[in-house]
Short mmCIF file of C-alpha atoms in Angstrom, two decimals:
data_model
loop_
_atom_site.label_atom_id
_atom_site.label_comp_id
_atom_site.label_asym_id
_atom_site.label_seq_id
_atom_site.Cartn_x
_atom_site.Cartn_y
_atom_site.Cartn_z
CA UNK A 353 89.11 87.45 103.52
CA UNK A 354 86.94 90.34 104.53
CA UNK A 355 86.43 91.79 107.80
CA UNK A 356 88.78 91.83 110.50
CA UNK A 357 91.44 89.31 111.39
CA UNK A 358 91.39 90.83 114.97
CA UNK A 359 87.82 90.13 115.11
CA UNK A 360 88.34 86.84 113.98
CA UNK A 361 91.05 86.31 116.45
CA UNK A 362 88.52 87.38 119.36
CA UNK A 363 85.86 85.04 117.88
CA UNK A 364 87.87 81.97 118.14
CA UNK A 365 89.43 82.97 121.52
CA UNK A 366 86.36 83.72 123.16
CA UNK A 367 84.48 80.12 122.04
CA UNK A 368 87.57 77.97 122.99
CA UNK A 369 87.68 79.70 126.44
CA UNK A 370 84.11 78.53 126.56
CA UNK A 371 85.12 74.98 125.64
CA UNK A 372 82.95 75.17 122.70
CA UNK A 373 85.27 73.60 120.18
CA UNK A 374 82.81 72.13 118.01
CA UNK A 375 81.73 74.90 117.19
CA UNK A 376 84.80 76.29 116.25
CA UNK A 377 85.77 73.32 114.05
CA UNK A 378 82.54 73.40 112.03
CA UNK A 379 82.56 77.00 111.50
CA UNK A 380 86.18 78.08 110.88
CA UNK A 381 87.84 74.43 109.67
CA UNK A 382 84.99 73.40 107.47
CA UNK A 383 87.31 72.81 104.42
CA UNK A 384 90.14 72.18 106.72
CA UNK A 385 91.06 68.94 104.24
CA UNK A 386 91.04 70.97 101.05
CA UNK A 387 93.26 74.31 102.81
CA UNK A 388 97.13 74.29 102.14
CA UNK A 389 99.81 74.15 104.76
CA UNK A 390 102.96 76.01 104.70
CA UNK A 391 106.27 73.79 105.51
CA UNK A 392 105.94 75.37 109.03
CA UNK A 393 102.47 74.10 109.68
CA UNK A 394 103.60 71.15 112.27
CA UNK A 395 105.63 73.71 114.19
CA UNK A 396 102.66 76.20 114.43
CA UNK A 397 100.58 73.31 115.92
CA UNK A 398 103.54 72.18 117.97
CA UNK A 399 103.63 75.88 119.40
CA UNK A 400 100.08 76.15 120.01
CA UNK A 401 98.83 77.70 117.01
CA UNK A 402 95.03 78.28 116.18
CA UNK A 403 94.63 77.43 113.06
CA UNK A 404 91.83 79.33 110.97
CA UNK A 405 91.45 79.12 106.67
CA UNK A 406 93.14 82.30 105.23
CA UNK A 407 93.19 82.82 101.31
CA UNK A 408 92.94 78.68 100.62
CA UNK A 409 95.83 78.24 103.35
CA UNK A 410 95.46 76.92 106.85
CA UNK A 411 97.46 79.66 109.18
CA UNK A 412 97.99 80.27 112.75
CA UNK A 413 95.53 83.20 113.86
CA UNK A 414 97.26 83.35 117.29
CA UNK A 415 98.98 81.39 119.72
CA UNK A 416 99.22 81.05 123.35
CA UNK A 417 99.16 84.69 124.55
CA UNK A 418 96.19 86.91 123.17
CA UNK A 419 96.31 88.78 120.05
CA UNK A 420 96.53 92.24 122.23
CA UNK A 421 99.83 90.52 123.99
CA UNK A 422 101.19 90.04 120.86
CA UNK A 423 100.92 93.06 119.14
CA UNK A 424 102.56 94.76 122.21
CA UNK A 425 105.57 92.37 122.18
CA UNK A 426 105.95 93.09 118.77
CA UNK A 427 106.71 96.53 118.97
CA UNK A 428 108.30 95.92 122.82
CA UNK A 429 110.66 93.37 121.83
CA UNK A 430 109.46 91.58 118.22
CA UNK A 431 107.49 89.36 116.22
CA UNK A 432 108.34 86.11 113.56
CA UNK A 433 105.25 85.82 111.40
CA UNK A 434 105.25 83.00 108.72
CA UNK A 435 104.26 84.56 105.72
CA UNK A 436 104.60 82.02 103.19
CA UNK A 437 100.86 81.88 101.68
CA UNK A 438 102.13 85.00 100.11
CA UNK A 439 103.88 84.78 96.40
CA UNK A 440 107.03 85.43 95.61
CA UNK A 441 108.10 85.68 92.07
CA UNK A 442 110.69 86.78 89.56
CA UNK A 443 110.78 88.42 86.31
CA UNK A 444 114.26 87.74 84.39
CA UNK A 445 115.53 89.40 81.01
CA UNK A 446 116.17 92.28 79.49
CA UNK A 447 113.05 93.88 78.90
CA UNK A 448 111.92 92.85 82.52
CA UNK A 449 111.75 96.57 83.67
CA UNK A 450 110.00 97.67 80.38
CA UNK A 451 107.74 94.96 80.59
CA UNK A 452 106.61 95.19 84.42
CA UNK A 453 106.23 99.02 83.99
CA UNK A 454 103.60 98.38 81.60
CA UNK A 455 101.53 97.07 84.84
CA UNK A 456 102.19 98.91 87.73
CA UNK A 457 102.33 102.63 88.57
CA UNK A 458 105.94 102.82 89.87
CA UNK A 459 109.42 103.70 88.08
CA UNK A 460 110.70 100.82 88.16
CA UNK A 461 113.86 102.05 85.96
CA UNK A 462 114.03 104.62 88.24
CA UNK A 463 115.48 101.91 91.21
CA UNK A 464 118.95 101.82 92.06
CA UNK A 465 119.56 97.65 91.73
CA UNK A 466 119.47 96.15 95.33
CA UNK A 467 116.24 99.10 95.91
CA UNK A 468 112.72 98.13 95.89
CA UNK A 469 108.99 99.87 96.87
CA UNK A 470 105.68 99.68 97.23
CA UNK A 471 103.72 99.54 93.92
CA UNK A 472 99.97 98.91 92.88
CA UNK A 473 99.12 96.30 89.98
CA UNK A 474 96.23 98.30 88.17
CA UNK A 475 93.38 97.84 85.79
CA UNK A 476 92.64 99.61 82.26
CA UNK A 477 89.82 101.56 85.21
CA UNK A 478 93.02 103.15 87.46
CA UNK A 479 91.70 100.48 89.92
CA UNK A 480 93.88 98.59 92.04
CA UNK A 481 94.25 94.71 90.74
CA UNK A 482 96.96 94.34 93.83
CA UNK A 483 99.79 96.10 95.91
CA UNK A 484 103.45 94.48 96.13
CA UNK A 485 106.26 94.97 96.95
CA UNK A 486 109.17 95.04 94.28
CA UNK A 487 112.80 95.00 94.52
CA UNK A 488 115.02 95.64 91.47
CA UNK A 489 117.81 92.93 92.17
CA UNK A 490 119.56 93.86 89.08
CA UNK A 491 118.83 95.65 85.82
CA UNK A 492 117.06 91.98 83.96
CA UNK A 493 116.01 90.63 87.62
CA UNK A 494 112.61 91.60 89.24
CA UNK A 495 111.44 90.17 92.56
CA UNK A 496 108.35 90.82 93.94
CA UNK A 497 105.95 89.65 96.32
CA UNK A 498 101.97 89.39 95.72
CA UNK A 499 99.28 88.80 98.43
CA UNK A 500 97.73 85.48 98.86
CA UNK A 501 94.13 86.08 98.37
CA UNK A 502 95.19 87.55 94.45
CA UNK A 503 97.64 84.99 93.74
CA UNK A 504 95.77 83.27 91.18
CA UNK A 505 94.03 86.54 89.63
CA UNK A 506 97.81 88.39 89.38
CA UNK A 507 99.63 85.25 87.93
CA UNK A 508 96.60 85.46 85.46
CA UNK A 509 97.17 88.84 84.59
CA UNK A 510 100.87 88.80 84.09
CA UNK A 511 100.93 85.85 82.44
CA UNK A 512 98.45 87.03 79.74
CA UNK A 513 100.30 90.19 79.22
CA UNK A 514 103.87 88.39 79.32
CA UNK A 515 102.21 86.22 76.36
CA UNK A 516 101.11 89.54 74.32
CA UNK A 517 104.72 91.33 75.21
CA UNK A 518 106.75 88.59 74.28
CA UNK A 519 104.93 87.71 70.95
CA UNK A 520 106.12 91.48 69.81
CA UNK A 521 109.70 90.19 70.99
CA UNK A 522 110.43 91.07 74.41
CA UNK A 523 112.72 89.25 76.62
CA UNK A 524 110.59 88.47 79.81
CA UNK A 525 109.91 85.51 81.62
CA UNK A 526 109.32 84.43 84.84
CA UNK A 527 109.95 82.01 87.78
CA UNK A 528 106.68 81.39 90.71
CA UNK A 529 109.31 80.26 93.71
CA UNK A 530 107.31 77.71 95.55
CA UNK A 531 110.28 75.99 96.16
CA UNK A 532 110.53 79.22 98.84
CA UNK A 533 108.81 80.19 102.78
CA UNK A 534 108.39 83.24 103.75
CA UNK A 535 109.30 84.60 107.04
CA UNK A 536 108.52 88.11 108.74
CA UNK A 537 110.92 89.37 111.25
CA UNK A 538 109.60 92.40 112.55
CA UNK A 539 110.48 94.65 115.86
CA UNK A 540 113.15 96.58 117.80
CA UNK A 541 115.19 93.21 117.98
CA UNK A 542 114.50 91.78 114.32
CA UNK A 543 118.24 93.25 113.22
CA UNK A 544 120.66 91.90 116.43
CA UNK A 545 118.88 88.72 116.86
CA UNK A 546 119.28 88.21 112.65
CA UNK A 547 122.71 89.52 112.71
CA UNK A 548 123.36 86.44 114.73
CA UNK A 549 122.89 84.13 111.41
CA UNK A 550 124.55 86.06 109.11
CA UNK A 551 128.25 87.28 108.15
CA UNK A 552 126.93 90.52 106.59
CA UNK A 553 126.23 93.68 108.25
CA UNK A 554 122.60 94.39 108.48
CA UNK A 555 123.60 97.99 109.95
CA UNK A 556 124.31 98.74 106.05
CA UNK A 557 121.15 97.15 104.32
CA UNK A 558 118.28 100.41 105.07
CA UNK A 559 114.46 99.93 104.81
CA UNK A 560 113.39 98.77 101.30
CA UNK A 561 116.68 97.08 100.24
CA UNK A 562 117.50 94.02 99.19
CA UNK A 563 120.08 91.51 99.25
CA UNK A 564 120.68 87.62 98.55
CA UNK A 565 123.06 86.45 101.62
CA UNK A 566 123.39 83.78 103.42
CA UNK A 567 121.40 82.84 107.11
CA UNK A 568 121.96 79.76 108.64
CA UNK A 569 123.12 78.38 106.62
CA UNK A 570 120.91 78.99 103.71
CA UNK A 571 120.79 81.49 100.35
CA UNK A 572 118.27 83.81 101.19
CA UNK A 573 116.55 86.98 99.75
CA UNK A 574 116.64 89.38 102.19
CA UNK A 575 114.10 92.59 102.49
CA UNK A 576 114.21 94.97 104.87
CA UNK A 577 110.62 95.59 105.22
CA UNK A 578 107.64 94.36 106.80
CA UNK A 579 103.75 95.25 107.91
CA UNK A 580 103.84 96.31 111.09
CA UNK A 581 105.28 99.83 110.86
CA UNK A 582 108.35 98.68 112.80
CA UNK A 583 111.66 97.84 111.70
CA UNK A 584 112.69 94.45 110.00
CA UNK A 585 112.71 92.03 107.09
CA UNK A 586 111.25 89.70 105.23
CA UNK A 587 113.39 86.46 104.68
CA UNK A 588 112.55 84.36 101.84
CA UNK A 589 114.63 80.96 102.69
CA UNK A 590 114.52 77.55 100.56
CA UNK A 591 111.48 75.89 102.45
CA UNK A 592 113.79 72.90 103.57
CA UNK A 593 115.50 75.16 105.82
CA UNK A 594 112.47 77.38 106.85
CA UNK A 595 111.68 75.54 110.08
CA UNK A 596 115.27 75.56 111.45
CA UNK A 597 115.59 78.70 110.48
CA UNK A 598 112.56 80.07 112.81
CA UNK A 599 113.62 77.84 115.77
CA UNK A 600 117.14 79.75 115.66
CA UNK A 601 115.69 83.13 115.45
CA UNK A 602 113.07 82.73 118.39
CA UNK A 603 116.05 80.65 120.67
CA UNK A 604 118.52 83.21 119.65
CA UNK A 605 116.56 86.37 120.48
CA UNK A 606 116.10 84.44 124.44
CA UNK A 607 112.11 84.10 124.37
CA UNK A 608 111.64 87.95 123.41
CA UNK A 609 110.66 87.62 119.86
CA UNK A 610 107.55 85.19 119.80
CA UNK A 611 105.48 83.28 116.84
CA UNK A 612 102.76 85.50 116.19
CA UNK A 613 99.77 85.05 114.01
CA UNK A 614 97.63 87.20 111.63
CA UNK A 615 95.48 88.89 114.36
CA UNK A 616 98.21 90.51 115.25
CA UNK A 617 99.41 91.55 111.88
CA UNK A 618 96.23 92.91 111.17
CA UNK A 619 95.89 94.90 114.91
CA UNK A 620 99.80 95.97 114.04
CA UNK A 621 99.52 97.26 110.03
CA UNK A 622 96.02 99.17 111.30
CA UNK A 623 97.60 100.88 113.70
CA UNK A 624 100.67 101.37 110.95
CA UNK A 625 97.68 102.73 108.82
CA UNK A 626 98.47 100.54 106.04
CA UNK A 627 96.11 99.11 103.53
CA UNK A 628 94.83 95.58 103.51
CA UNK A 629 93.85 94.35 99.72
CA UNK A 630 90.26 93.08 99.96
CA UNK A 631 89.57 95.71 102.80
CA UNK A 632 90.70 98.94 102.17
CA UNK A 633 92.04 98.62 98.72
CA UNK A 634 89.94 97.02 96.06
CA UNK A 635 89.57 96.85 92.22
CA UNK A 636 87.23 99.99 92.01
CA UNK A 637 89.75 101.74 93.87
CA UNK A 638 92.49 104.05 92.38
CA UNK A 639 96.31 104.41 94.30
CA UNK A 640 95.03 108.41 94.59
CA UNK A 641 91.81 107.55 95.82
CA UNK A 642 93.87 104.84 98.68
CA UNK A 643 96.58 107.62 99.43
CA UNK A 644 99.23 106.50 97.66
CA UNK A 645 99.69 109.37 95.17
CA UNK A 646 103.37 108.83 96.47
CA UNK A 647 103.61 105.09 94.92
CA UNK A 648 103.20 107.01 91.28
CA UNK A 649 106.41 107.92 90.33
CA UNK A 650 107.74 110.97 88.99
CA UNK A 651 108.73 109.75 85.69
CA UNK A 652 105.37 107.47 85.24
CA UNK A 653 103.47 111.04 85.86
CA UNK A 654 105.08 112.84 82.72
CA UNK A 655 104.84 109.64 80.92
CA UNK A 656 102.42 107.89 81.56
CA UNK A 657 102.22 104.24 79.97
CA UNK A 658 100.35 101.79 82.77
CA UNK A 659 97.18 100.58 82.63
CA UNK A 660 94.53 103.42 83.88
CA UNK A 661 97.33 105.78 83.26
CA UNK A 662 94.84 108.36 82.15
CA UNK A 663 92.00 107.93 84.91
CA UNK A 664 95.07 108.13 87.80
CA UNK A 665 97.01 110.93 86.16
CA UNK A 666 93.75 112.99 86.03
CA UNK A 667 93.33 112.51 89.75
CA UNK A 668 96.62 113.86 90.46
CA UNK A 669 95.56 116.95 88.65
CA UNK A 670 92.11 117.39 89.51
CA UNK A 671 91.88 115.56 92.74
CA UNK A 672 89.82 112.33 93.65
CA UNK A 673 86.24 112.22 94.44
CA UNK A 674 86.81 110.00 97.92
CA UNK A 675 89.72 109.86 99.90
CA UNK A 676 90.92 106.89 102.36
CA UNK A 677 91.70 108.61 106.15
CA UNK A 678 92.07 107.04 109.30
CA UNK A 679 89.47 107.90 112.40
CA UNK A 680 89.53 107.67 116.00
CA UNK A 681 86.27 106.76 117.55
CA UNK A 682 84.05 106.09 120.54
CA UNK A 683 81.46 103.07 121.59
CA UNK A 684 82.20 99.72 120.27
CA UNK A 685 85.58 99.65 117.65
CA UNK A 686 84.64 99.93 113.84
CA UNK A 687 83.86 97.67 111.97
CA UNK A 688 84.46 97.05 107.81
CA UNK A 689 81.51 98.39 106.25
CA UNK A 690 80.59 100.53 109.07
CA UNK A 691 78.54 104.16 107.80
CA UNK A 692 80.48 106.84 108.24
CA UNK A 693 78.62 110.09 108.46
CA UNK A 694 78.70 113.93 108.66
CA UNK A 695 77.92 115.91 111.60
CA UNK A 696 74.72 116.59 109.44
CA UNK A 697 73.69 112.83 109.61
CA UNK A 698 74.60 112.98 105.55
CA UNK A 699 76.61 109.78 104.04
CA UNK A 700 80.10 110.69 103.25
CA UNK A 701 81.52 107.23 103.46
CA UNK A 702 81.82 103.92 104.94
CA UNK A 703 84.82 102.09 107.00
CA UNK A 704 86.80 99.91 105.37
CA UNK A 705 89.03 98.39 108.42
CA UNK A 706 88.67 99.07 112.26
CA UNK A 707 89.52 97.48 115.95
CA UNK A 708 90.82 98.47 119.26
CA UNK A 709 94.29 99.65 119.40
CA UNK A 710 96.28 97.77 121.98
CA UNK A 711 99.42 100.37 121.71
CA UNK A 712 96.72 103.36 121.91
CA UNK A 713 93.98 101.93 124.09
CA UNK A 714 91.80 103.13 122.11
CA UNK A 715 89.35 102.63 118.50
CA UNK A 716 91.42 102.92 115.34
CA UNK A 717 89.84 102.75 111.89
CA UNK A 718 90.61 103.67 108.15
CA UNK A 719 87.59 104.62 105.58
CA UNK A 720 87.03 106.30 102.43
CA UNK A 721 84.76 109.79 102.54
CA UNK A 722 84.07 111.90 100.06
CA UNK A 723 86.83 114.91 99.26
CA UNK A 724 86.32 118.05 101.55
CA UNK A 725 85.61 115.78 104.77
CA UNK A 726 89.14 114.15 104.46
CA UNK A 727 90.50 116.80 106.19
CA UNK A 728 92.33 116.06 110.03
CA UNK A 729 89.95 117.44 113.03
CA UNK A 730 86.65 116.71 110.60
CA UNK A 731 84.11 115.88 113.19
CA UNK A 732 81.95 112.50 111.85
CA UNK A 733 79.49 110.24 112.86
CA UNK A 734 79.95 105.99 112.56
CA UNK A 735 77.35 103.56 112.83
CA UNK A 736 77.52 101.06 114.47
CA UNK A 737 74.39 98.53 115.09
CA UNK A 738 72.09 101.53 114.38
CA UNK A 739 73.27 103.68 116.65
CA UNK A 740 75.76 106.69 115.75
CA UNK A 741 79.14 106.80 117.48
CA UNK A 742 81.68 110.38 117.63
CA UNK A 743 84.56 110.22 115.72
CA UNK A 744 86.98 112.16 114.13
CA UNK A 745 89.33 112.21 111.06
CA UNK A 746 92.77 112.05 112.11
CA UNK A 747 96.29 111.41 110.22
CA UNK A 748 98.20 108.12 110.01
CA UNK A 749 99.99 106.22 110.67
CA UNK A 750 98.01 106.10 114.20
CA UNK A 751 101.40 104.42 115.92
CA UNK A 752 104.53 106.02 114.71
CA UNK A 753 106.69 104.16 112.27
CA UNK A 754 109.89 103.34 113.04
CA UNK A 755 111.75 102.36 109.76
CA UNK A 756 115.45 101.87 109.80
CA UNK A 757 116.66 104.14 107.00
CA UNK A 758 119.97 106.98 106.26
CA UNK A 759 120.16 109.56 108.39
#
């Protein structure tokens, strides 16, 4: 999905205030019947969920209280988000690491077991196919997470290289876990309300590690991650014990944590400056290009050995052509595909993600421009219905992040 899941958010609100619920149903529930429901989907409803079609699923956009509300509870007190449209799957055997290296730009080999990071799938271009997440469980166990909307386009593309790598005799396969939800605890309570419903200390588990332990009750894989910028995890939890599982965090944290929907997660990783595939990172873009030179590692620089290895090790050296930034602005609150422009009234880019930042009060967005006017304090010009607004390069994350890792 393209565009703004804020916007969206407002959309709906603003025609159900006017009663206009027809209208709603025929233009956001069209293909209602042919969408997929998570295991939580009666409890969204029950809860007051609006549900909208995201990536062939049916998900709550928002609930009760307004998408600004929620994004301010979130980093107030916290937020449970069900995320389990999104894949989770594992590679197993002992050329796991060899194998998955050949696809994405991070050292895989590098990760202490129980570690994980952000990585970026990639094409033979340097472009971006997807970003996930990826934990090293153990030396011959991979788990990683893929977003919704590529599901079908990443299981294709590791499936057909799995076939190639294993004909030449490598030990690889893999296991989709649909059998699994996905839930996002995120905010300054996520870790003493979940400490509740486990045995293990979360005080030792620091952001981007990984454990299996049980909650509630049930075996879990445990992150400590998220998409908001804030501090918490991401619970996968065998989807018979998914719903019980969110009723005992939300009664346990006393009506501070609340269901929250993807308007919010989209107002609360913007303001995190993160990147939303579809939006801000696409196939025709590179990880140098997006800003995450970082996500390269060391190792895979000398080396090499991914696919695009030699278009994204040639931007490290040389330097991309566009660069993604993040803007603050004035008049109406960017939009994707919004011109971006120098003082000069020259193109230099185009918005890729925007809104209104409820922690800030103000416009947010991230774009790409062309190298030399990435620079902080770069005055600009976006347009907006014809008419140019001021704005003005500026670093992210726009909110800071507040990540629970070693001192």
């Amino acid at each position: 999905m393209r565009g703004s899941l804020w916007q969206l958010g407002q959309s709906i609100t603003r025609r159900l205030a006017q009663g206009d619920k027809k209208a709603v149903a025929r233009r956001y529930f069209a293909s209602e019947a042919e969408l997929k429901k998570t295991v939580l989907y009666d409890f969204h409803v029950a809860n007051g969920g609006k549900m909208v079609p995201f990536a062939g699923w049916n998900m709550p956009i928002q609930y009760k209280d307004s998408i600004m509300d929620s994004t301010l509870n979130c980093r107030q007190h916290g937020s449970l988000f069900d995320v389990s449209h999104m894949c989770g799957l594992s590679l197993k055997g002992k050329d796991a690491v060899t194998f998955l290296e050949k696809l994405v730009v991070a050292d895989v080999a590098g990760l202490a077991p129980g570690t994980g990071t952000l990585t970026v799938f990639t094409n033979e271009k340097g472009g971006a196919i997807d970003d996930s997440v990826i934990t090293k469980v153990t030396d011959d166990h991979i788990y990683l997470v893929v977003n919704a909307g590529c599901r079908d386009k990443d299981l294709a593309h590791i499936e057909e290289h799995m076939k190639a790598f294993k004909a030449k005799g490598g030990d690889v396969s893999w296991h989709i876990h649909d059998e699994r939800s996905l839930l996002a605890l995120q905010g300054p309570l996520a870790a003493p309300v979940l400490q509740h419903l486990t045995k293990d200390d979360l005080s030792k588990l620091y952001f981007g590690e990984f454990r299996i332990l049980d909650i509630n009750g049930a075996q879990c894989f445990l992150t400590r991650t998220g998409y908001t910028g804030e501090d918490g995890f991401e619970i996968s939890v065998p989807s018979e014990y998914a719903v019980a599982l969110a009723k005992e965090i939300l009664e346990k944290s006393e009506g501070k944590i609340r269901l929250t929907g993807l308007g919010a997660r989209d107002s609360l990783r913007l303001e995190a400056g993160l990147c939303l595939y579809g939006n801000d990172l696409e196939q025709h873009i590179t990880p140098i290009e997006a800003g995450l030179t970082w996500a390269v590692g060391k190792r895979r620089r000398a080396e090499g050995g991914f696919l695009g290895a030699e278009v994204i090790l040639k931007q490290i050296q040389d330097g991309p052509p566009i660069r993604r930034v993040g803007f603050f602005s004035s008049g109406p609150p960017p939009r994707s595909h919004s011109e971006i422009q120098d003082e000069g009234g020259k193109n230099i880019g185009e918005v890729t993600s925007g809104g209104f930042s409820p922690c800030l009060k103000k416009n947010i967005a991230i774009g790409y421009v062309k190298s030399g006017s990435h620079k902080a304090g770069t005055k600009v010009k976006i347009i907006i219905r014809g008419k140019a607004n001021e704005g003005v390069v500026t670093k992210m994350p726009f909110v800071p992040t507040k990540y629970y890792k070693q001192s």
